[in-house]
């Protein structure tokens, strides 16, 4: 039970969070977002990626009343705010990117206009490079 | 090399925690360090001391606890994910401790590789 002490002083890594699941049906989408938000406290770079059915997480107008599930899509507003703070505040050395995989988006008949936050659209090949260049990949 | 381990599935429905356990043992045997294993999503169920598998099946909860004691591996269960699933101090198996998600981010920052097991 010994708590390990990591020396993380001055460590700056790039975390890629892969959101690949539909927003409801499983809990992965909700719980991975909690990790994204915690990483902000450590001022780590983050690529928040939406691919496969994960692209539905960003769609505007979620209404979960009839399925009696917590609607967590307001969380994306918080993520967008964190990203804007990081972009605008020179004292915060943190780059956050919100990325949608082009092929997944198009296969589901979606466009950038369907999303509730502003996104970067990357092809699968570009995304592969991004993942390759990341230090940590956490998926949900 | 220093490995951090993230386990996203419980001990029975998926084999992910078994695979992570075997990976951790193999990495330690090869001389690598595995300072922390973090249990998230249904992975928190790996820390339920009331789990009672049949006698002819492996008991992964006890296996993790024994490995932690022997090799000094820090087994951390996410507090928020645990609370939702009834994993609290009263249900926590030996060898595990409960803490926040920051411990996962720290493992990612402090290890050479963060290995994720599960969906």
mmCIF file of C-alpha atoms in Angstrom:
data_model
loop_
_atom_site.group_PDB
_atom_site.id
_atom_site.type_symbol
_atom_site.label_atom_id
_atom_site.label_comp_id
_atom_site.label_asym_id
_atom_site.label_seq_id
_atom_site.Cartn_x
_atom_site.Cartn_y
_atom_site.Cartn_z
ATOM 1 C CA UNK A 1 0.000 0.000 0.000
ATOM 2 C CA UNK A 2 3.015 2.246 -0.116
ATOM 3 C CA UNK A 3 2.136 5.367 -2.012
ATOM 4 C CA UNK A 4 4.668 5.907 -4.762
ATOM 5 C CA UNK A 5 5.997 9.440 -5.136
ATOM 6 C CA UNK A 6 6.595 10.442 -8.733
ATOM 7 C CA UNK A 7 8.928 13.275 -9.490
ATOM 8 C CA UNK A 8 6.792 15.253 -11.928
ATOM 9 C CA UNK A 9 8.380 18.639 -11.319
ATOM 10 C CA UNK A 10 8.594 20.456 -14.649
ATOM 11 C CA UNK A 11 7.306 17.463 -16.612
ATOM 12 C CA UNK A 12 5.280 18.464 -19.660
ATOM 13 C CA UNK A 13 3.776 15.680 -21.716
ATOM 14 C CA UNK A 14 1.198 15.353 -24.450
ATOM 15 C CA UNK A 15 -1.810 13.243 -23.550
ATOM 16 C CA UNK A 16 -4.127 12.048 -26.286
ATOM 17 C CA UNK A 17 -7.605 11.141 -25.104
ATOM 18 C CA UNK A 18 -9.344 8.892 -27.628
ATOM 19 C CA UNK A 19 -13.126 9.059 -27.403
ATOM 20 C CA UNK A 20 -14.380 6.229 -29.568
ATOM 21 C CA UNK A 21 -17.714 5.293 -28.018
ATOM 22 C CA UNK A 22 -21.237 6.670 -28.408
ATOM 23 C CA UNK A 23 -22.142 9.099 -25.604
ATOM 24 C CA UNK A 24 -24.675 6.773 -24.014
ATOM 25 C CA UNK A 25 -24.902 2.978 -23.904
ATOM 26 C CA UNK A 26 -21.651 2.631 -21.964
ATOM 27 C CA UNK A 27 -20.010 4.819 -19.338
ATOM 28 C CA UNK A 28 -16.683 5.253 -21.141
ATOM 29 C CA UNK A 29 -17.498 8.627 -22.690
ATOM 30 C CA UNK A 30 -18.511 10.182 -19.380
ATOM 31 C CA UNK A 31 -15.594 8.854 -17.372
ATOM 32 C CA UNK A 32 -12.849 9.681 -19.870
ATOM 33 C CA UNK A 33 -13.918 13.333 -19.737
ATOM 34 C CA UNK A 34 -13.251 13.352 -16.007
ATOM 35 C CA UNK A 35 -9.647 12.390 -16.765
ATOM 36 C CA UNK A 36 -9.370 15.139 -19.387
ATOM 37 C CA UNK A 37 -10.471 17.751 -16.860
ATOM 38 C CA UNK A 38 -8.092 16.500 -14.154
ATOM 39 C CA UNK A 39 -5.147 16.686 -16.563
ATOM 40 C CA UNK A 40 -5.739 20.456 -16.790
ATOM 41 C CA UNK A 41 -4.758 20.760 -13.129
ATOM 42 C CA UNK A 42 -1.337 19.390 -14.106
ATOM 43 C CA UNK A 43 -1.036 21.769 -17.109
ATOM 44 C CA UNK A 44 -0.382 18.939 -19.536
ATOM 45 C CA UNK A 45 -0.891 19.242 -23.291
ATOM 46 C CA UNK A 46 -3.997 17.391 -24.425
ATOM 47 C CA UNK A 47 -5.396 16.196 -27.726
ATOM 48 C CA UNK A 48 -9.047 15.404 -27.125
ATOM 49 C CA UNK A 49 -9.953 13.220 -30.065
ATOM 50 C CA UNK A 50 -13.341 11.970 -31.224
ATOM 51 C CA UNK A 51 -13.441 9.036 -33.633
ATOM 52 C CA UNK A 52 -15.752 6.149 -34.555
ATOM 53 C CA UNK A 53 -19.112 6.543 -32.722
ATOM 54 C CA UNK A 54 -17.307 8.934 -30.368
ATOM 55 C CA UNK A 55 -18.081 11.742 -32.833
ATOM 56 C CA UNK A 56 -21.710 11.595 -31.640
ATOM 57 C CA UNK A 57 -20.543 12.822 -28.226
ATOM 58 C CA UNK A 58 -20.028 16.297 -29.675
ATOM 59 C CA UNK A 59 -23.337 16.545 -31.502
ATOM 60 C CA UNK A 60 -25.524 19.468 -30.422
ATOM 61 C CA UNK A 61 -28.932 18.995 -28.897
ATOM 62 C CA UNK A 62 -28.545 15.882 -26.737
ATOM 63 C CA UNK A 63 -31.777 15.200 -24.851
ATOM 64 C CA UNK A 64 -31.502 12.271 -22.460
ATOM 65 C CA UNK A 65 -34.815 12.782 -20.672
ATOM 66 C CA UNK A 66 -36.439 9.644 -22.026
ATOM 67 C CA UNK A 67 -33.523 7.338 -21.228
ATOM 68 C CA UNK A 68 -33.064 8.788 -17.723
ATOM 69 C CA UNK A 69 -29.303 9.176 -18.179
ATOM 70 C CA UNK A 70 -27.259 12.150 -17.020
ATOM 71 C CA UNK A 71 -26.708 14.470 -19.983
ATOM 72 C CA UNK A 72 -23.007 15.230 -19.771
ATOM 73 C CA UNK A 73 -22.690 17.268 -22.954
ATOM 74 C CA UNK A 74 -22.411 20.556 -20.974
ATOM 75 C CA UNK A 75 -18.959 19.225 -19.956
ATOM 76 C CA UNK A 76 -17.761 20.014 -23.479
ATOM 77 C CA UNK A 77 -18.430 23.692 -22.765
ATOM 78 C CA UNK A 78 -16.037 23.431 -19.798
ATOM 79 C CA UNK A 79 -13.430 21.722 -21.966
ATOM 80 C CA UNK A 80 -13.765 24.465 -24.577
ATOM 81 C CA UNK A 81 -13.336 27.091 -21.834
ATOM 82 C CA UNK A 82 -10.193 25.374 -20.527
ATOM 83 C CA UNK A 83 -8.843 25.317 -24.067
ATOM 84 C CA UNK A 84 -9.595 29.018 -24.611
ATOM 85 C CA UNK A 85 -7.986 29.937 -21.281
ATOM 86 C CA UNK A 86 -4.878 27.992 -22.256
ATOM 87 C CA UNK A 87 -4.807 29.620 -25.697
ATOM 88 C CA UNK A 88 -5.232 33.159 -24.400
ATOM 89 C CA UNK A 89 -3.220 33.155 -21.157
ATOM 90 C CA UNK A 90 0.511 33.420 -21.825
ATOM 91 C CA UNK A 91 1.240 32.207 -18.296
ATOM 92 C CA UNK A 92 -0.355 28.821 -18.995
ATOM 93 C CA UNK A 93 1.983 26.571 -20.962
ATOM 94 C CA UNK A 94 -0.684 24.151 -22.109
ATOM 95 C CA UNK A 95 -2.007 23.379 -25.575
ATOM 96 C CA UNK A 96 -5.366 21.716 -25.888
ATOM 97 C CA UNK A 97 -6.800 20.569 -29.214
ATOM 98 C CA UNK A 98 -10.302 19.267 -29.843
ATOM 99 C CA UNK A 99 -10.090 16.968 -32.846
ATOM 100 C CA UNK A 100 -12.607 15.002 -34.886
ATOM 101 C CA UNK A 101 -11.574 12.245 -37.274
ATOM 102 C CA UNK A 102 -12.775 13.164 -40.754
ATOM 103 C CA UNK A 103 -13.656 9.654 -41.923
ATOM 104 C CA UNK A 104 -15.738 8.895 -38.811
ATOM 105 C CA UNK A 105 -17.588 12.199 -39.120
ATOM 106 C CA UNK A 106 -18.376 11.771 -42.808
ATOM 107 C CA UNK A 107 -19.400 8.123 -42.486
ATOM 108 C CA UNK A 108 -22.072 9.242 -40.020
ATOM 109 C CA UNK A 109 -23.395 12.045 -42.205
ATOM 110 C CA UNK A 110 -22.118 14.747 -39.842
ATOM 111 C CA UNK A 111 -20.372 18.037 -40.538
ATOM 112 C CA UNK A 112 -18.520 20.479 -38.305
ATOM 113 C CA UNK A 113 -21.728 22.511 -38.018
ATOM 114 C CA UNK A 114 -23.391 19.660 -36.104
ATOM 115 C CA UNK A 115 -20.996 19.968 -33.164
ATOM 116 C CA UNK A 116 -21.509 22.047 -30.057
ATOM 117 C CA UNK A 117 -17.854 23.107 -29.870
ATOM 118 C CA UNK A 118 -15.352 24.272 -32.438
ATOM 119 C CA UNK A 119 -13.217 21.344 -33.663
ATOM 120 C CA UNK A 120 -10.221 20.595 -35.852
ATOM 121 C CA UNK A 121 -10.910 17.913 -38.434
ATOM 122 C CA UNK A 122 -8.026 15.524 -39.149
ATOM 123 C CA UNK A 123 -7.856 12.559 -41.527
ATOM 124 C CA UNK A 124 -7.199 9.074 -40.136
ATOM 125 C CA UNK A 125 -3.639 9.294 -41.478
ATOM 126 C CA UNK A 126 -3.034 12.642 -39.764
ATOM 127 C CA UNK A 127 -4.548 11.269 -36.575
ATOM 128 C CA UNK A 128 -2.214 8.276 -36.697
ATOM 129 C CA UNK A 129 0.738 10.691 -36.772
ATOM 130 C CA UNK A 130 -0.721 12.646 -33.870
ATOM 131 C CA UNK A 131 -1.111 9.486 -31.778
ATOM 132 C CA UNK A 132 2.412 8.435 -32.682
ATOM 133 C CA UNK A 133 3.761 11.775 -31.461
ATOM 134 C CA UNK A 134 1.878 11.623 -28.129
ATOM 135 C CA UNK A 135 3.468 10.580 -24.837
ATOM 136 C CA UNK A 136 0.350 8.995 -23.344
ATOM 137 C CA UNK A 137 -2.766 7.694 -25.037
ATOM 138 C CA UNK A 138 -5.820 7.127 -22.878
ATOM 139 C CA UNK A 139 -8.941 5.852 -24.542
ATOM 140 C CA UNK A 140 -12.497 5.493 -23.480
ATOM 141 C CA UNK B 1 12.007 1.188 -18.141
ATOM 142 C CA UNK B 2 9.299 2.566 -15.880
ATOM 143 C CA UNK B 3 5.770 1.402 -16.740
ATOM 144 C CA UNK B 4 2.495 2.851 -15.478
ATOM 145 C CA UNK B 5 -0.504 0.558 -15.862
ATOM 146 C CA UNK B 6 -4.123 1.587 -16.413
ATOM 147 C CA UNK B 7 -6.826 -1.064 -16.035
ATOM 148 C CA UNK B 8 -10.242 -0.224 -17.454
ATOM 149 C CA UNK B 9 -12.188 -3.451 -16.923
ATOM 150 C CA UNK B 10 -13.319 -5.590 -14.012
ATOM 151 C CA UNK B 11 -11.831 -8.959 -13.108
ATOM 152 C CA UNK B 12 -14.347 -11.271 -14.805
ATOM 153 C CA UNK B 13 -16.283 -9.925 -17.792
ATOM 154 C CA UNK B 14 -13.055 -9.013 -19.590
ATOM 155 C CA UNK B 15 -9.614 -10.586 -19.542
ATOM 156 C CA UNK B 16 -7.951 -7.155 -19.528
ATOM 157 C CA UNK B 17 -6.968 -7.216 -15.861
ATOM 158 C CA UNK B 18 -5.506 -10.727 -16.213
ATOM 159 C CA UNK B 19 -3.426 -9.571 -19.171
ATOM 160 C CA UNK B 20 -2.299 -6.508 -17.224
ATOM 161 C CA UNK B 21 -1.360 -8.713 -14.274
ATOM 162 C CA UNK B 22 0.731 -11.014 -16.473
ATOM 163 C CA UNK B 23 2.317 -8.013 -18.192
ATOM 164 C CA UNK B 24 3.198 -6.454 -14.830
ATOM 165 C CA UNK B 25 4.755 -9.692 -13.555
ATOM 166 C CA UNK B 26 6.728 -10.157 -16.765
ATOM 167 C CA UNK B 27 7.938 -6.552 -16.773
ATOM 168 C CA UNK B 28 9.106 -6.819 -13.144
ATOM 169 C CA UNK B 29 10.796 -10.158 -13.854
ATOM 170 C CA UNK B 30 12.657 -8.558 -16.764
ATOM 171 C CA UNK B 31 14.013 -5.869 -14.416
ATOM 172 C CA UNK B 32 11.641 -3.033 -15.300
ATOM 173 C CA UNK B 33 9.828 -0.905 -12.739
ATOM 174 C CA UNK B 34 6.053 -0.837 -12.362
ATOM 175 C CA UNK B 35 5.545 1.758 -9.659
ATOM 176 C CA UNK B 36 1.802 2.219 -10.044
ATOM 177 C CA UNK B 37 -1.279 0.413 -11.339
ATOM 178 C CA UNK B 38 -4.370 2.599 -11.655
ATOM 179 C CA UNK B 39 -7.883 1.105 -11.692
ATOM 180 C CA UNK B 40 -10.544 3.076 -13.532
ATOM 181 C CA UNK B 41 -14.028 2.492 -15.010
ATOM 182 C CA UNK B 42 -15.170 -1.042 -14.048
ATOM 183 C CA UNK B 43 -11.510 -1.735 -13.272
ATOM 184 C CA UNK B 44 -12.258 -0.561 -9.737
ATOM 185 C CA UNK B 45 -14.037 -3.892 -9.223
ATOM 186 C CA UNK B 46 -10.602 -5.535 -9.127
ATOM 187 C CA UNK B 47 -10.367 -4.129 -5.599
ATOM 188 C CA UNK B 48 -13.593 -5.589 -4.187
ATOM 189 C CA UNK B 49 -12.643 -7.782 -1.214
ATOM 190 C CA UNK B 50 -16.075 -9.427 -1.231
ATOM 191 C CA UNK B 51 -15.518 -10.947 -4.667
ATOM 192 C CA UNK B 52 -15.613 -14.735 -4.227
ATOM 193 C CA UNK B 53 -14.814 -16.639 -7.406
ATOM 194 C CA UNK B 54 -15.258 -20.418 -7.490
ATOM 195 C CA UNK B 55 -12.415 -22.441 -6.007
ATOM 196 C CA UNK B 56 -11.144 -23.745 -9.362
ATOM 197 C CA UNK B 57 -10.878 -20.214 -10.809
ATOM 198 C CA UNK B 58 -8.110 -17.664 -10.253
ATOM 199 C CA UNK B 59 -8.777 -14.890 -7.749
ATOM 200 C CA UNK B 60 -7.370 -11.826 -9.432
ATOM 201 C CA UNK B 61 -8.177 -9.545 -6.497
ATOM 202 C CA UNK B 62 -5.916 -11.617 -4.242
ATOM 203 C CA UNK B 63 -3.290 -12.029 -6.976
ATOM 204 C CA UNK B 64 -2.995 -8.253 -7.393
ATOM 205 C CA UNK B 65 -2.805 -7.761 -3.627
ATOM 206 C CA UNK B 66 -0.069 -10.386 -3.277
ATOM 207 C CA UNK B 67 1.940 -8.905 -6.139
ATOM 208 C CA UNK B 68 1.648 -5.441 -4.617
ATOM 209 C CA UNK B 69 2.902 -6.700 -1.250
ATOM 210 C CA UNK B 70 5.763 -8.685 -2.759
ATOM 211 C CA UNK B 71 6.982 -6.142 -5.299
ATOM 212 C CA UNK B 72 5.830 -2.907 -3.672
ATOM 213 C CA UNK B 73 3.470 -1.911 -6.481
ATOM 214 C CA UNK B 74 1.168 1.012 -5.697
ATOM 215 C CA UNK B 75 -2.392 -0.161 -6.535
ATOM 216 C CA UNK B 76 -4.643 2.893 -6.800
ATOM 217 C CA UNK B 77 -8.414 2.804 -7.220
ATOM 218 C CA UNK B 78 -10.167 5.900 -8.587
ATOM 219 C CA UNK B 79 -12.339 7.379 -5.859
ATOM 220 C CA UNK B 80 -15.126 8.696 -8.127
ATOM 221 C CA UNK B 81 -15.348 5.563 -10.282
ATOM 222 C CA UNK B 82 -15.178 3.456 -7.108
ATOM 223 C CA UNK B 83 -17.929 5.282 -5.236
ATOM 224 C CA UNK B 84 -20.338 4.778 -8.131
ATOM 225 C CA UNK B 85 -19.650 1.054 -7.992
ATOM 226 C CA UNK B 86 -19.639 0.618 -4.232
ATOM 227 C CA UNK B 87 -15.865 0.410 -3.815
ATOM 228 C CA UNK B 88 -15.107 2.297 -0.601
ATOM 229 C CA UNK B 89 -12.785 1.770 2.380
ATOM 230 C CA UNK B 90 -15.276 -0.815 3.664
ATOM 231 C CA UNK B 91 -15.091 -2.963 0.526
ATOM 232 C CA UNK B 92 -11.447 -2.376 -0.393
ATOM 233 C CA UNK B 93 -9.238 -5.471 -0.621
ATOM 234 C CA UNK B 94 -5.760 -5.629 0.950
ATOM 235 C CA UNK B 95 -3.003 -4.015 -1.051
ATOM 236 C CA UNK B 96 -5.165 -1.350 -2.718
ATOM 237 C CA UNK B 97 -5.717 2.279 -1.824
ATOM 238 C CA UNK B 98 -8.298 4.815 -2.961
ATOM 239 C CA UNK B 99 -7.273 8.134 -4.466
ATOM 240 C CA UNK B 100 -8.080 10.594 -7.226
ATOM 241 C CA UNK B 101 -7.618 10.651 -10.986
ATOM 242 C CA UNK B 102 -4.631 12.923 -10.529
ATOM 243 C CA UNK B 103 -2.726 9.766 -9.599
ATOM 244 C CA UNK B 104 -3.318 8.465 -13.123
ATOM 245 C CA UNK B 105 -2.124 11.698 -14.734
ATOM 246 C CA UNK B 106 0.935 11.624 -12.460
ATOM 247 C CA UNK B 107 1.702 8.049 -13.534
ATOM 248 C CA UNK B 108 1.507 9.168 -17.161
ATOM 249 C CA UNK B 109 3.836 12.073 -16.419
ATOM 250 C CA UNK B 110 6.304 10.105 -14.313
ATOM 251 C CA UNK B 111 6.584 6.830 -16.270
ATOM 252 C CA UNK B 112 8.318 6.126 -19.578
ATOM 253 C CA UNK B 113 5.229 4.295 -20.841
ATOM 254 C CA UNK B 114 1.601 4.233 -19.762
ATOM 255 C CA UNK B 115 0.065 0.893 -20.737
ATOM 256 C CA UNK B 116 -3.716 0.721 -20.959
ATOM 257 C CA UNK B 117 -5.632 -2.544 -20.675
ATOM 258 C CA UNK B 118 -9.294 -2.753 -21.613
ATOM 259 C CA UNK B 119 -11.755 -1.413 -24.153
#
